[in-house]
Short mmCIF file of C-alpha atoms in Angstrom, two decimals:
data_model
loop_
_atom_site.label_atom_id
_atom_site.label_comp_id
_atom_site.label_asym_id
_atom_site.label_seq_id
_atom_site.Cartn_x
_atom_site.Cartn_y
_atom_site.Cartn_z
CA MET A 22 -42.86 -20.21 -33.62
CA ASP A 23 -43.29 -16.79 -33.89
CA ILE A 24 -46.49 -15.02 -31.99
CA ARG A 25 -49.06 -15.45 -35.79
CA ALA A 26 -48.26 -19.14 -34.78
CA LEU A 27 -48.76 -19.16 -31.57
CA ALA A 28 -52.35 -16.82 -31.40
CA SER A 29 -53.62 -19.23 -34.07
CA HIS A 30 -52.81 -22.32 -32.03
CA LEU A 31 -54.81 -21.13 -29.25
CA GLY A 32 -57.77 -19.85 -31.47
CA LEU A 33 -56.75 -16.20 -30.05
CA SER A 34 -56.03 -12.99 -31.51
CA ILE A 35 -52.53 -12.09 -31.73
CA GLY A 36 -53.70 -8.40 -29.17
CA THR A 37 -54.64 -10.96 -26.93
CA VAL A 38 -52.04 -13.04 -26.93
CA SER A 39 -49.40 -9.83 -26.74
CA ARG A 40 -51.38 -8.70 -23.86
CA ALA A 41 -51.09 -11.64 -22.12
CA LEU A 42 -47.04 -11.94 -22.68
CA ASN A 43 -46.55 -8.11 -21.43
CA ASP A 44 -48.55 -8.93 -18.35
CA ARG A 45 -51.49 -6.11 -19.15
CA LYS A 46 -54.24 -5.95 -16.90
CA ASP A 47 -56.65 -5.82 -19.85
CA VAL A 48 -56.01 -9.97 -20.10
CA SER A 49 -57.56 -12.71 -17.61
CA PRO A 50 -55.50 -14.13 -15.27
CA LEU A 51 -56.87 -17.71 -16.55
CA THR A 52 -55.85 -16.05 -20.35
CA ARG A 53 -52.61 -15.10 -19.45
CA GLN A 54 -51.86 -18.49 -17.99
CA ARG A 55 -52.79 -20.35 -20.81
CA VAL A 56 -50.64 -18.25 -23.30
CA LEU A 57 -47.50 -18.67 -20.76
CA GLU A 58 -47.72 -21.58 -20.80
CA ALA A 59 -48.44 -22.42 -24.31
CA ALA A 60 -45.37 -20.01 -25.33
CA SER A 61 -43.18 -22.35 -22.88
CA ALA A 62 -44.63 -25.29 -24.51
CA LEU A 63 -44.01 -24.49 -27.85
CA GLY A 64 -40.87 -22.55 -27.99
CA TYR A 65 -42.09 -19.27 -28.28
CA THR A 66 -39.70 -16.72 -28.52
CA PRO A 67 -40.03 -12.78 -29.37
CA ASN A 68 -39.39 -10.76 -32.00
CA GLN A 69 -36.98 -8.30 -30.08
CA PHE A 70 -36.81 -6.29 -33.00
CA GLY A 71 -40.08 -5.78 -33.43
CA ARG A 72 -40.49 -5.15 -29.87
CA THR A 73 -37.70 -2.99 -29.63
CA LEU A 74 -39.46 -0.63 -32.50
CA ARG A 75 -43.22 -0.84 -30.92
CA ILE A 76 -41.06 0.14 -27.34
CA GLY A 77 -38.86 2.04 -28.37
CA ARG A 78 -36.13 0.50 -26.37
CA THR A 79 -33.73 -2.34 -26.74
CA ALA A 80 -33.00 -4.15 -22.90
CA THR A 81 -29.57 -3.62 -23.86
CA ILE A 82 -26.59 -1.88 -22.29
CA GLY A 83 -23.67 -1.07 -24.41
CA PHE A 84 -20.31 -1.01 -22.61
CA MET A 85 -17.43 0.64 -25.55
CA LEU A 86 -13.84 -0.60 -25.57
CA THR A 87 -11.26 0.44 -28.08
CA LEU A 88 -8.14 -0.81 -28.81
CA GLU A 89 -5.88 1.18 -28.08
CA HIS A 90 -6.61 2.47 -24.76
CA ASP A 91 -8.30 -0.74 -23.08
CA SER A 92 -6.18 -3.75 -21.94
CA ALA A 93 -9.21 -6.10 -21.92
CA VAL A 94 -8.11 -6.51 -26.03
CA HIS A 95 -4.42 -7.75 -25.21
CA GLY A 96 -5.15 -10.30 -22.61
CA ASP A 97 -5.80 -8.23 -19.21
CA PRO A 98 -8.02 -9.33 -17.05
CA PHE A 99 -9.49 -6.25 -15.85
CA PHE A 100 -12.29 -6.53 -17.58
CA MET A 101 -12.89 -9.57 -17.43
CA ALA A 102 -13.84 -9.16 -13.63
CA LEU A 103 -15.02 -5.82 -14.12
CA LEU A 104 -17.87 -6.39 -16.67
CA GLU A 105 -18.50 -9.65 -14.65
CA GLY A 106 -20.13 -7.45 -11.72
CA VAL A 107 -21.65 -4.95 -14.79
CA GLN A 108 -23.66 -8.23 -15.89
CA ALA A 109 -24.88 -9.24 -12.39
CA GLY A 110 -25.95 -5.65 -11.91
CA LEU A 111 -27.49 -5.45 -14.45
CA VAL A 112 -29.63 -8.87 -14.53
CA ASP A 113 -31.86 -8.16 -12.31
CA HIS A 114 -33.04 -5.27 -13.83
CA GLY A 115 -34.17 -6.96 -17.24
CA LEU A 116 -30.98 -5.62 -19.44
CA ASP A 117 -28.46 -7.22 -20.93
CA LEU A 118 -24.95 -6.08 -21.78
CA VAL A 119 -23.40 -5.97 -25.32
CA ILE A 120 -19.58 -5.64 -25.69
CA LEU A 121 -19.06 -2.81 -28.74
CA LEU A 122 -15.29 -3.04 -29.85
CA ALA A 123 -14.33 0.23 -31.69
CA ARG A 124 -11.30 -0.71 -34.36
CA LYS A 125 -7.78 0.77 -34.05
CA GLY A 126 -7.38 4.56 -35.24
CA GLU A 127 -11.28 4.37 -35.26
CA ASP A 128 -12.75 7.86 -34.04
CA GLY A 129 -14.58 7.23 -31.16
CA GLU A 130 -16.72 10.00 -31.52
CA THR A 131 -17.78 8.39 -35.22
CA PHE A 132 -18.30 4.53 -33.68
CA LEU A 133 -20.65 5.87 -31.67
CA ARG A 134 -22.43 8.51 -33.33
CA ARG A 135 -22.78 5.27 -35.53
CA HIS A 136 -24.27 2.97 -32.69
CA ILE A 137 -26.77 5.60 -31.44
CA ALA A 138 -27.86 5.77 -35.18
CA ARG A 139 -28.96 2.16 -35.08
CA GLY A 140 -30.47 2.89 -32.09
CA THR A 141 -28.05 -0.21 -30.28
CA ALA A 142 -28.35 0.53 -26.63
CA ASP A 143 -30.15 2.48 -24.22
CA GLY A 144 -27.87 3.29 -22.20
CA TRP A 145 -24.23 3.56 -22.70
CA LEU A 146 -20.29 2.28 -20.52
CA LEU A 147 -17.57 3.53 -21.42
CA SER A 148 -13.56 3.25 -20.58
CA GLY A 149 -10.49 4.99 -21.47
CA THR A 150 -11.68 8.44 -21.05
CA LEU A 151 -9.29 10.96 -22.59
CA TYR A 152 -8.65 14.51 -21.98
CA GLU A 153 -10.71 15.34 -24.46
CA ASP A 154 -13.66 13.23 -24.48
CA ALA A 155 -16.00 13.68 -27.83
CA ARG A 156 -18.37 11.22 -26.47
CA ILE A 157 -18.71 12.71 -23.21
CA LYS A 158 -19.89 15.70 -24.58
CA LEU A 159 -22.37 13.80 -27.52
CA LEU A 160 -23.61 12.07 -25.10
CA SER A 161 -24.09 14.27 -22.83
CA GLU A 162 -25.46 16.95 -25.58
CA ARG A 163 -28.06 13.79 -26.36
CA HIS A 164 -29.57 13.38 -23.12
CA ILE A 165 -28.68 9.37 -23.07
CA PRO A 166 -27.90 7.79 -20.20
CA PHE A 167 -24.37 7.12 -19.94
CA VAL A 168 -21.65 6.57 -17.03
CA ALA A 169 -17.78 6.99 -17.90
CA LEU A 170 -14.75 4.86 -16.46
CA GLY A 171 -12.60 7.51 -15.76
CA ARG A 172 -12.87 11.15 -16.13
CA THR A 173 -11.70 13.67 -18.45
CA GLY A 174 -9.96 17.07 -18.39
CA TRP A 175 -14.15 18.48 -19.01
CA VAL A 176 -15.45 19.19 -15.70
CA GLY A 177 -18.73 18.77 -16.74
CA ASP A 178 -21.94 17.46 -14.91
CA TYR A 179 -22.17 13.64 -15.95
CA SER A 180 -21.20 10.67 -13.86
CA TRP A 181 -18.03 8.73 -13.78
CA ILE A 182 -16.38 6.12 -10.99
CA ASP A 183 -13.02 6.14 -11.44
CA LEU A 184 -9.85 4.60 -9.93
CA ASP A 185 -8.24 6.77 -7.01
CA PHE A 186 -5.03 7.58 -9.24
CA GLU A 187 -4.87 10.76 -6.62
CA GLY A 188 -4.76 8.56 -3.28
CA VAL A 189 -2.84 5.80 -5.15
CA VAL A 190 0.22 8.23 -6.12
CA ALA A 191 0.26 9.82 -3.14
CA GLU A 192 0.43 7.20 -0.75
CA ALA A 193 2.92 4.96 -2.91
CA MET A 194 4.54 8.59 -3.43
CA THR A 195 4.96 8.98 0.72
CA LEU A 196 6.48 5.60 0.85
CA LEU A 197 8.95 6.21 -1.46
CA LEU A 198 10.13 9.56 -0.41
CA ALA A 199 10.11 7.94 3.84
CA ASP A 200 12.39 5.22 2.71
CA GLY A 201 14.87 8.25 0.96
CA HIS A 202 14.53 8.36 -2.28
CA ARG A 203 14.73 11.97 -4.46
CA ARG A 204 15.15 10.77 -7.67
CA ILE A 205 11.98 8.73 -8.72
CA GLY A 206 11.03 7.47 -12.44
CA LEU A 207 7.63 7.58 -12.61
CA VAL A 208 5.73 5.19 -16.12
CA THR A 209 2.65 6.82 -16.82
CA PRO A 210 0.56 6.39 -19.25
CA PRO A 211 0.07 8.75 -22.76
CA ALA A 212 -0.69 12.29 -21.91
CA ALA A 213 -4.12 12.03 -24.13
CA ILE A 214 -5.15 9.73 -21.52
CA ASN A 215 -7.00 11.67 -18.55
CA ASN A 216 -5.36 9.69 -16.10
CA SER A 217 -1.79 10.26 -17.27
CA HIS A 218 -2.77 14.37 -16.06
CA ILE A 219 -3.93 13.46 -12.56
CA VAL A 220 -0.89 10.90 -12.26
CA VAL A 221 1.60 13.28 -13.24
CA ALA A 222 0.08 16.31 -11.38
CA GLU A 223 -0.40 14.75 -8.21
CA TYR A 224 3.65 13.39 -8.62
CA ARG A 225 4.78 17.19 -9.09
CA THR A 226 2.49 17.90 -5.89
CA ALA A 227 4.71 14.73 -3.67
CA LEU A 228 7.50 16.24 -4.79
CA ALA A 229 6.59 19.75 -3.90
CA LYS A 230 5.68 18.69 -0.39
CA ALA A 231 9.21 17.52 0.46
CA GLY A 232 10.29 20.54 -1.52
CA LEU A 233 12.11 19.10 -4.60
CA ALA A 234 11.86 19.76 -7.99
CA ALA A 235 9.83 17.67 -10.17
CA ASP A 236 13.13 16.02 -12.83
CA GLU A 237 10.86 15.71 -16.31
CA ALA A 238 13.68 13.24 -18.42
CA LEU A 239 12.26 10.79 -15.33
CA ILE A 240 8.26 11.67 -16.25
CA HIS A 241 7.99 8.72 -19.02
CA ARG A 242 4.83 8.73 -20.96
CA GLY A 243 3.38 5.57 -23.31
CA ASP A 244 1.27 2.64 -23.56
CA THR A 245 2.74 1.43 -19.58
CA ASP A 246 2.52 -2.83 -20.84
CA GLU A 247 4.94 -4.87 -20.55
CA HIS A 248 6.13 -4.06 -23.79
CA ASP A 249 6.38 0.05 -22.43
CA GLY A 250 7.68 -0.92 -19.19
CA GLU A 251 10.81 -2.44 -20.56
CA ALA A 252 11.67 0.36 -22.69
CA ALA A 253 10.77 2.92 -20.21
CA THR A 254 13.01 1.54 -17.27
CA ARG A 255 16.08 0.63 -20.15
CA GLU A 256 15.43 4.39 -20.62
CA LEU A 257 15.64 5.98 -17.76
CA MET A 258 18.21 3.71 -16.14
CA SER A 259 20.75 5.20 -19.36
CA LEU A 260 19.95 8.56 -17.65
CA GLU A 261 23.07 10.35 -16.38
CA GLN A 262 21.52 10.33 -13.17
CA PRO A 263 19.70 7.43 -12.87
CA PRO A 264 16.31 6.89 -10.30
CA THR A 265 16.73 4.43 -7.61
CA SER A 266 12.93 3.73 -7.37
CA LEU A 267 10.32 3.64 -9.94
CA LEU A 268 6.56 4.01 -9.50
CA LEU A 269 4.76 2.08 -12.76
CA MET A 270 1.53 3.01 -13.62
CA GLY A 271 0.32 0.15 -15.78
CA GLU A 272 -0.79 -2.96 -15.28
CA THR A 273 1.87 -5.07 -16.52
CA ALA A 274 4.28 -2.88 -16.78
CA PRO A 275 6.44 -3.96 -13.99
CA VAL A 276 7.16 -7.32 -15.65
CA GLY A 277 9.25 -5.44 -18.53
CA ALA A 278 10.72 -3.04 -15.51
CA TYR A 279 12.25 -6.78 -14.05
CA ARG A 280 13.03 -7.71 -17.07
CA ALA A 281 15.10 -4.61 -18.40
CA LEU A 282 16.64 -4.37 -14.94
CA ARG A 283 18.44 -7.70 -14.26
CA SER A 284 18.92 -7.62 -18.30
CA ILE A 285 21.66 -4.16 -16.32
CA GLY A 286 22.58 -6.27 -13.32
CA ARG A 287 20.28 -4.37 -11.18
CA GLU A 288 17.42 -6.28 -8.46
CA PRO A 289 14.12 -5.18 -7.93
CA GLY A 290 13.34 -4.77 -4.20
CA ARG A 291 17.79 -4.10 -3.42
CA ASP A 292 19.25 -2.25 -5.88
CA ILE A 293 16.37 -0.41 -6.69
CA ALA A 294 13.01 -0.64 -5.04
CA VAL A 295 9.80 -0.96 -7.73
CA ILE A 296 5.99 -0.06 -7.52
CA GLY A 297 3.17 -0.95 -9.34
CA LEU A 298 0.27 0.18 -10.12
CA ARG A 299 -2.56 -3.00 -9.62
CA ASP A 300 -1.98 -6.78 -8.29
CA ASN A 301 -2.49 -7.97 -12.70
CA PRO A 302 -2.25 -11.68 -12.57
CA MET A 303 0.61 -11.38 -14.56
CA CYS A 304 2.75 -9.92 -12.02
CA GLN A 305 2.00 -11.97 -9.36
CA ALA A 306 4.82 -14.29 -10.19
CA LEU A 307 7.63 -10.99 -9.89
CA SER A 308 10.19 -12.08 -7.65
CA PRO A 309 10.70 -10.12 -5.55
CA ASP A 310 6.59 -9.89 -4.79
CA LEU A 311 5.95 -6.40 -6.47
CA THR A 312 4.34 -4.24 -3.96
CA CYS A 313 1.14 -2.11 -5.41
CA PHE A 314 -2.19 -2.09 -5.12
CA THR A 315 -6.00 -3.98 -5.30
CA LEU A 316 -9.64 -3.36 -5.36
CA ASP A 317 -12.57 -4.87 -5.80
CA LEU A 318 -13.66 -5.64 -9.29
CA ASN A 319 -16.05 -7.01 -9.05
CA ALA A 320 -17.94 -4.41 -6.41
CA LEU A 321 -17.17 -1.45 -9.40
CA GLY A 322 -18.49 -3.33 -12.33
CA LEU A 323 -21.65 -3.55 -9.98
CA ALA A 324 -21.61 0.60 -8.96
CA LEU A 325 -21.16 0.97 -12.94
CA ALA A 326 -24.68 -1.01 -13.04
CA GLY A 327 -26.54 0.45 -9.92
CA GLU A 328 -25.93 3.99 -10.96
CA LEU A 329 -26.22 3.37 -14.96
CA VAL A 330 -29.24 2.23 -14.48
CA SER A 331 -30.50 4.64 -11.29
CA ILE A 332 -30.27 7.12 -14.54
CA ILE A 333 -31.69 5.45 -16.75
CA THR A 334 -35.23 4.10 -14.84
CA ILE A 335 -35.57 8.04 -12.95
CA GLU A 336 -38.80 9.59 -13.55
CA LYS A 337 -38.04 12.04 -16.98
CA ASP A 338 -39.73 14.87 -13.94
CA SER A 339 -37.33 14.67 -11.62
CA HIS A 340 -34.03 16.89 -11.50
CA SER A 341 -31.47 13.60 -12.58
CA ARG A 342 -28.31 13.15 -10.65
CA THR A 343 -24.65 12.55 -11.35
CA THR A 344 -22.22 10.54 -9.33
CA GLN A 345 -18.87 11.73 -9.52
CA LYS A 346 -16.76 8.89 -7.59
CA ARG A 347 -13.30 8.05 -7.19
CA TRP A 348 -13.02 4.31 -6.54
CA PRO A 349 -10.65 3.46 -3.66
CA LEU A 350 -7.30 0.75 -3.80
CA LYS A 351 -5.72 -0.67 -0.61
CA ILE A 352 -1.74 -0.78 -1.13
CA LEU A 353 -0.09 -4.06 -1.16
CA LEU A 354 3.15 -4.04 0.79
CA ARG A 355 5.77 -6.67 -0.34
CA LYS A 356 9.14 -6.40 -1.40
CA SER A 357 9.48 -4.26 -4.55
CA HIS A 358 9.81 -1.74 -2.60
CA ARG A 359 13.03 -1.47 -0.97
CA GLY A 360 15.71 -0.94 -1.09
CA GLY A 361 17.71 1.69 -3.75
CA VAL A 362 19.39 4.00 -1.36
#
């Protein structure tokens, strides 16, 4: 049933029915109640496209994911738990969440421009942030509400919440250096990804504080998934002076690293120390238990949603505010970081 049929059924004008459905003050309480009851009984559903044209809003938030840089599309539960928190944070404000997936090889800026032209969403959540990310500048210049899950190399006045990679690397390096490790292999994302720059910089800082020079041969940049974790570990362990410990900044890289180490007769947690990034479910079956970090993904999702809602609803004559926050992770000390020296 459309609004014309509903109005005809009630013997009211379309304008009166529309104002009643939109809770306008110029409709009597009795008429409003009558319209709402009839709409519910007869299964009336508003035409969202027409509503969007009238009010200029979609009541939709777009979350952009990319095949290259977001592990959600490879079965990683990180984003599943995160999105649950985002949705929970939006529903109370009458906003829906839509996941938009850019094709592999598709330019992120082109993808976003297309959806901006279509008016797909009122605001955006971005992930997989690059060191040079044109999406950030595009949304900033057009004054379109957005929050980034991650930072870029561009220091701009935009809102982001990122994992505290500085804290993760600093704590992991402190632990390994205190245990006597001097050759620490680092597996990190490609240089195009912004967090790779953060990780490598903190790694070098930690070594410098310990009076050690960084050996570039010990730094591997790659996809940091299970397959890359295995390939990177084989590469590092084949060095003339192989590492005595590994810091793996990838969700599933430790799975591949364990497999590679055992294939060359090296036992994690005994012959070589291993520290992973996050307590990913795929890593929870590893033996010995993986020393890694944990965070509340639901709370992170709620925080992202809350920040974006505040940007969208801020009054036009108010000064906009930005949030730039590093999200804390807590280390889980298990068995894999032992040994190797």
